Amino acid sequence: MIQTPYLLFLGDAPDQLAAKVAQGIKDWRPDNAVGQFRMEGCKADLKLPDMDLAAAKEAGAKTLVIGVANRGGVISQAWKKVLIQALEEGFDIASGLHNLLRDEPDLVEVAKACGRTLHDVRVPSVKYPIADGKKRRGKRLLAVGTDCSVGKMYTALAMDREMKERGMKSSFRATGQTGILITGDGVPLDAVIADFMAGSIEWLTPDNDEDHWDVIEGQGSLFHVSYSGVTLALIHGGQPDALVICHEPTREHMRGLPDYKLPSLEEVRDAALLMARVGNPDCQVVGVAVNTQHMSEDEARAYLSEVEQRMGLPATDPYRFGCTALVDAVAAI
Amino acid sequence: MIQTPYLLFLGDAPDQLAAKVAQGIKDWRPDNAVGQFRMEGCKADLKLPDMDLAAAKEAGAKTLVIGVANRGGVISQAWKKVLIQALEEGFDIASGLHNLLRDEPDLVEVAKACGRTLHDVRVPSVKYPIADGKKRRGKRLLAVGTDCSVGKMYTALAMDREMKERGMKSSFRATGQTGILITGDGVPLDAVIADFMAGSIEWLTPDNDEDHWDVIEGQGSLFHVSYSGVTLALIHGGQPDALVICHEPTREHMRGLPDYKLPSLEEVRDAALLMARVGNPDCQVVGVAVNTQHMSEDEARAYLSEVEQRMGLPATDPYRFGCTALVDAVAAI
């Protein structure tokens, strides 16, 4: 569990896109973000108050979150200076970078001396159980995709937000490093040992109130041969009552696999339900979330209308048109 | 290399299935197994001579192999006492448990003091790639199960043996600790990091002669919610041309999951083919391997005949009746 709220470290981000993790935190958990720390030459701006470490401390920030991709896969000396000072001034540090904070001896040494914690959210910090498949109380929603990177995290976050706005009991459950940094908690599923994948998701989505929804971030796709095992562990560990199918209709082949075409929505629906009903016979598909960023608004609306007709399910682009219909369908369960 | 022959340690195995590691070694490398070591309460029996450490030493055993698997792979204090004594009496120890011998300070200390070796065969020793899904030359056969522990490894080993006897080009590809202990190499798939599971199986079954068969040991089941992700990674990483469905017809529920019934052979066939054809559109099911150990011979023959009729596929118990018909079907591809 990462201590909130955060000071968002943007470093020397070369552009706005490099700070997309920080942007995600600001967009989805604005209360977690008290300010931004920008170094000289930083080209990203979250429109948050610029703060130095002392000001952020004063504002209540407990953790400095590295919300920016680094260049060349190294933690630069310029960054180091700030990070070490942050530890000395009483901040924990959280990072989703490939190169781990814990592999930097100087950071480890200072963190230890100051009694601070280094959070590498790409690496599991919990000893997960093996899944026992027992029925848990409460409801669970899982985003499943035709492919990787089609908007599963965005869809889950958007639905969680709308559910909370309606007064429904809802928790977004992160399964990837960005989601973990946004919420301060979760399972970095792609880094979990194979035998414990489904168990880690049971751990993430425990017994809860009967009317509480865990909104689980999806990963991969049953049809993506590199990562399908991760997806199936999510389906069986998550025991979802409801599935939302996520799709990006202009993609010409599976991400990273030029020889593989995307499955149809029907194929994903049938395969995901077949597998999900092993763990939860009542599981149903409640709707389709489409990433229409590469379509005009007219094209997008026509496509969504066609999908609704064909599938007999609500279809929307949560980013462009909101997710009212999807949450309506969930609320009706 | 693990020094042979072995004393097979069965510990306090709760049932015969828990000792499948030892059973596999005894079945496939009988010359390596001089005896069994059973503790009080042990419910498994390999029908090998029961030996204490001194007797096993006298009989020439060089390594004590932990031939029993616990859920979660815990090394209990009761086991520890025996293991430490074994090291002191001059045995190496080999283990496929999740909990590593090398992570137990007392074992490490005694092994070092006595000049003995601790073998953890489960630890991946290779940095596996992420799967790229590219079509590879050569043929691949994969055993898929209705459940865990229904005879997938046995079936693969038996088919590999018969294929070799017929002069076919064949390699048994181990994906679990027993197979690795038997053959000396393989991928300890259940200990692989999630993102690299399918890639590890691509690595295990690389390009080969067009008429060469990799006979891949299966793991778990698409219908076993604890381990299904591992199974799907095998199906997508293995790119099988042929599947053999493995089944144990007297089992009343999924192993370790009292609330889960076994799927039918038809359900396994359909789900496995659906998923396998994502990676290899030509994949087919060639037969059914049934573990009939809990049936009389008449019952077994009647059951196999019924399955052949119903499925339109050869069905046999490889242990009881050989696997001629299954290898015939593979040879016809």
PDB file of C-alpha atoms in Angstrom, chain A residues 132-142 202 205 210 212-214 216 232-243 269-286 333, chain B residues 222-225 228 257 259-261:
ATOM      1  CA  ASP A 132      -9.146 -21.885  -4.047  1.00  0.00           C
ATOM      2  CA  GLY A 133     -12.058 -20.989  -6.322  1.00  0.00           C
ATOM      3  CA  LYS A 134     -14.427 -20.393  -3.420  1.00  0.00           C
ATOM      4  CA  LYS A 135     -17.422 -18.201  -4.089  1.00  0.00           C
ATOM      5  CA  ARG A 136     -16.910 -14.787  -2.559  1.00  0.00           C
ATOM      6  CA  ARG A 137     -19.557 -12.295  -1.467  1.00  0.00           C
ATOM      7  CA  GLY A 138     -20.025  -9.115  -3.441  1.00  0.00           C
ATOM      8  CA  LYS A 139     -20.077  -8.482  -7.194  1.00  0.00           C
ATOM      9  CA  ARG A 140     -17.228  -8.310  -9.674  1.00  0.00           C
ATOM     10  CA  LEU A 141     -16.886  -6.728 -13.089  1.00  0.00           C
ATOM     11  CA  LEU A 142     -13.969  -7.501 -15.423  1.00  0.00           C
ATOM     12  CA  GLU A 202      -8.770 -13.704  -5.478  1.00  0.00           C
ATOM     13  CA  THR A 205     -11.039  -9.024  -4.806  1.00  0.00           C
ATOM     14  CA  GLU A 210     -23.330  -8.078  -1.364  1.00  0.00           C
ATOM     15  CA  HIS A 212     -20.325  -3.883  -3.647  1.00  0.00           C
ATOM     16  CA  TRP A 213     -18.658  -4.051  -7.067  1.00  0.00           C
ATOM     17  CA  ASP A 214     -14.998  -4.740  -7.663  1.00  0.00           C
ATOM     18  CA  ILE A 216     -11.205  -5.223 -12.169  1.00  0.00           C
ATOM     19  CA  LEU A 232      -7.519 -16.504 -18.174  1.00  0.00           C
ATOM     20  CA  ALA A 233      -6.085 -16.243 -14.653  1.00  0.00           C
ATOM     21  CA  LEU A 234      -7.923 -12.921 -14.319  1.00  0.00           C
ATOM     22  CA  ILE A 235     -11.159 -14.495 -15.504  1.00  0.00           C
ATOM     23  CA  HIS A 236     -10.898 -17.454 -13.131  1.00  0.00           C
ATOM     24  CA  GLY A 237      -9.403 -15.585 -10.166  1.00  0.00           C
ATOM     25  CA  GLY A 238     -11.798 -12.668 -10.566  1.00  0.00           C
ATOM     26  CA  GLN A 239     -14.976 -14.797 -10.702  1.00  0.00           C
ATOM     27  CA  PRO A 240     -16.694 -11.970 -12.566  1.00  0.00           C
ATOM     28  CA  ASP A 241     -20.461 -11.542 -12.508  1.00  0.00           C
ATOM     29  CA  ALA A 242     -20.197  -9.132 -15.417  1.00  0.00           C
ATOM     30  CA  LEU A 243     -17.841  -8.707 -18.361  1.00  0.00           C
ATOM     31  CA  ARG A 269     -17.923 -12.917 -25.962  1.00  0.00           C
ATOM     32  CA  ASP A 270     -18.266 -16.672 -26.453  1.00  0.00           C
ATOM     33  CA  ALA A 271     -14.766 -17.620 -25.322  1.00  0.00           C
ATOM     34  CA  ALA A 272     -14.782 -15.311 -22.308  1.00  0.00           C
ATOM     35  CA  LEU A 273     -18.219 -16.487 -21.171  1.00  0.00           C
ATOM     36  CA  LEU A 274     -17.270 -20.131 -21.688  1.00  0.00           C
ATOM     37  CA  MET A 275     -14.288 -19.691 -19.417  1.00  0.00           C
ATOM     38  CA  ALA A 276     -15.896 -17.291 -16.924  1.00  0.00           C
ATOM     39  CA  ARG A 277     -18.850 -19.604 -16.319  1.00  0.00           C
ATOM     40  CA  VAL A 278     -16.485 -22.278 -15.031  1.00  0.00           C
ATOM     41  CA  GLY A 279     -15.988 -20.061 -11.991  1.00  0.00           C
ATOM     42  CA  ASN A 280     -19.305 -18.217 -11.999  1.00  0.00           C
ATOM     43  CA  PRO A 281     -22.198 -19.828 -13.907  1.00  0.00           C
ATOM     44  CA  ASP A 282     -24.183 -16.578 -13.743  1.00  0.00           C
ATOM     45  CA  CYS A 283     -21.566 -14.451 -15.471  1.00  0.00           C
ATOM     46  CA  GLN A 284     -22.896 -12.297 -18.303  1.00  0.00           C
ATOM     47  CA  VAL A 285     -21.557  -9.806 -20.813  1.00  0.00           C
ATOM     48  CA  VAL A 286     -23.093  -6.410 -20.055  1.00  0.00           C
ATOM     49  CA  ILE A 333     -27.788  -7.057 -12.340  1.00  0.00           C
TER      50      ILE A 333
ATOM     51  CA  LEU B 222      -8.532 -24.926 -18.818  1.00  0.00           C
ATOM     52  CA  PHE B 223     -11.306 -25.827 -16.358  1.00  0.00           C
ATOM     53  CA  HIS B 224      -9.204 -25.739 -13.173  1.00  0.00           C
ATOM     54  CA  VAL B 225      -9.557 -22.199 -11.905  1.00  0.00           C
ATOM     55  CA  SER B 228      -5.965 -22.525 -16.030  1.00  0.00           C
ATOM     56  CA  LEU B 257     -11.816 -27.629  -5.542  1.00  0.00           C
ATOM     57  CA  ASP B 259     -17.310 -27.127  -5.422  1.00  0.00           C
ATOM     58  CA  TYR B 260     -16.199 -27.724  -9.013  1.00  0.00           C
ATOM     59  CA  LYS B 261     -17.363 -30.656 -11.136  1.00  0.00           C
TER      60      LYS B 261
END
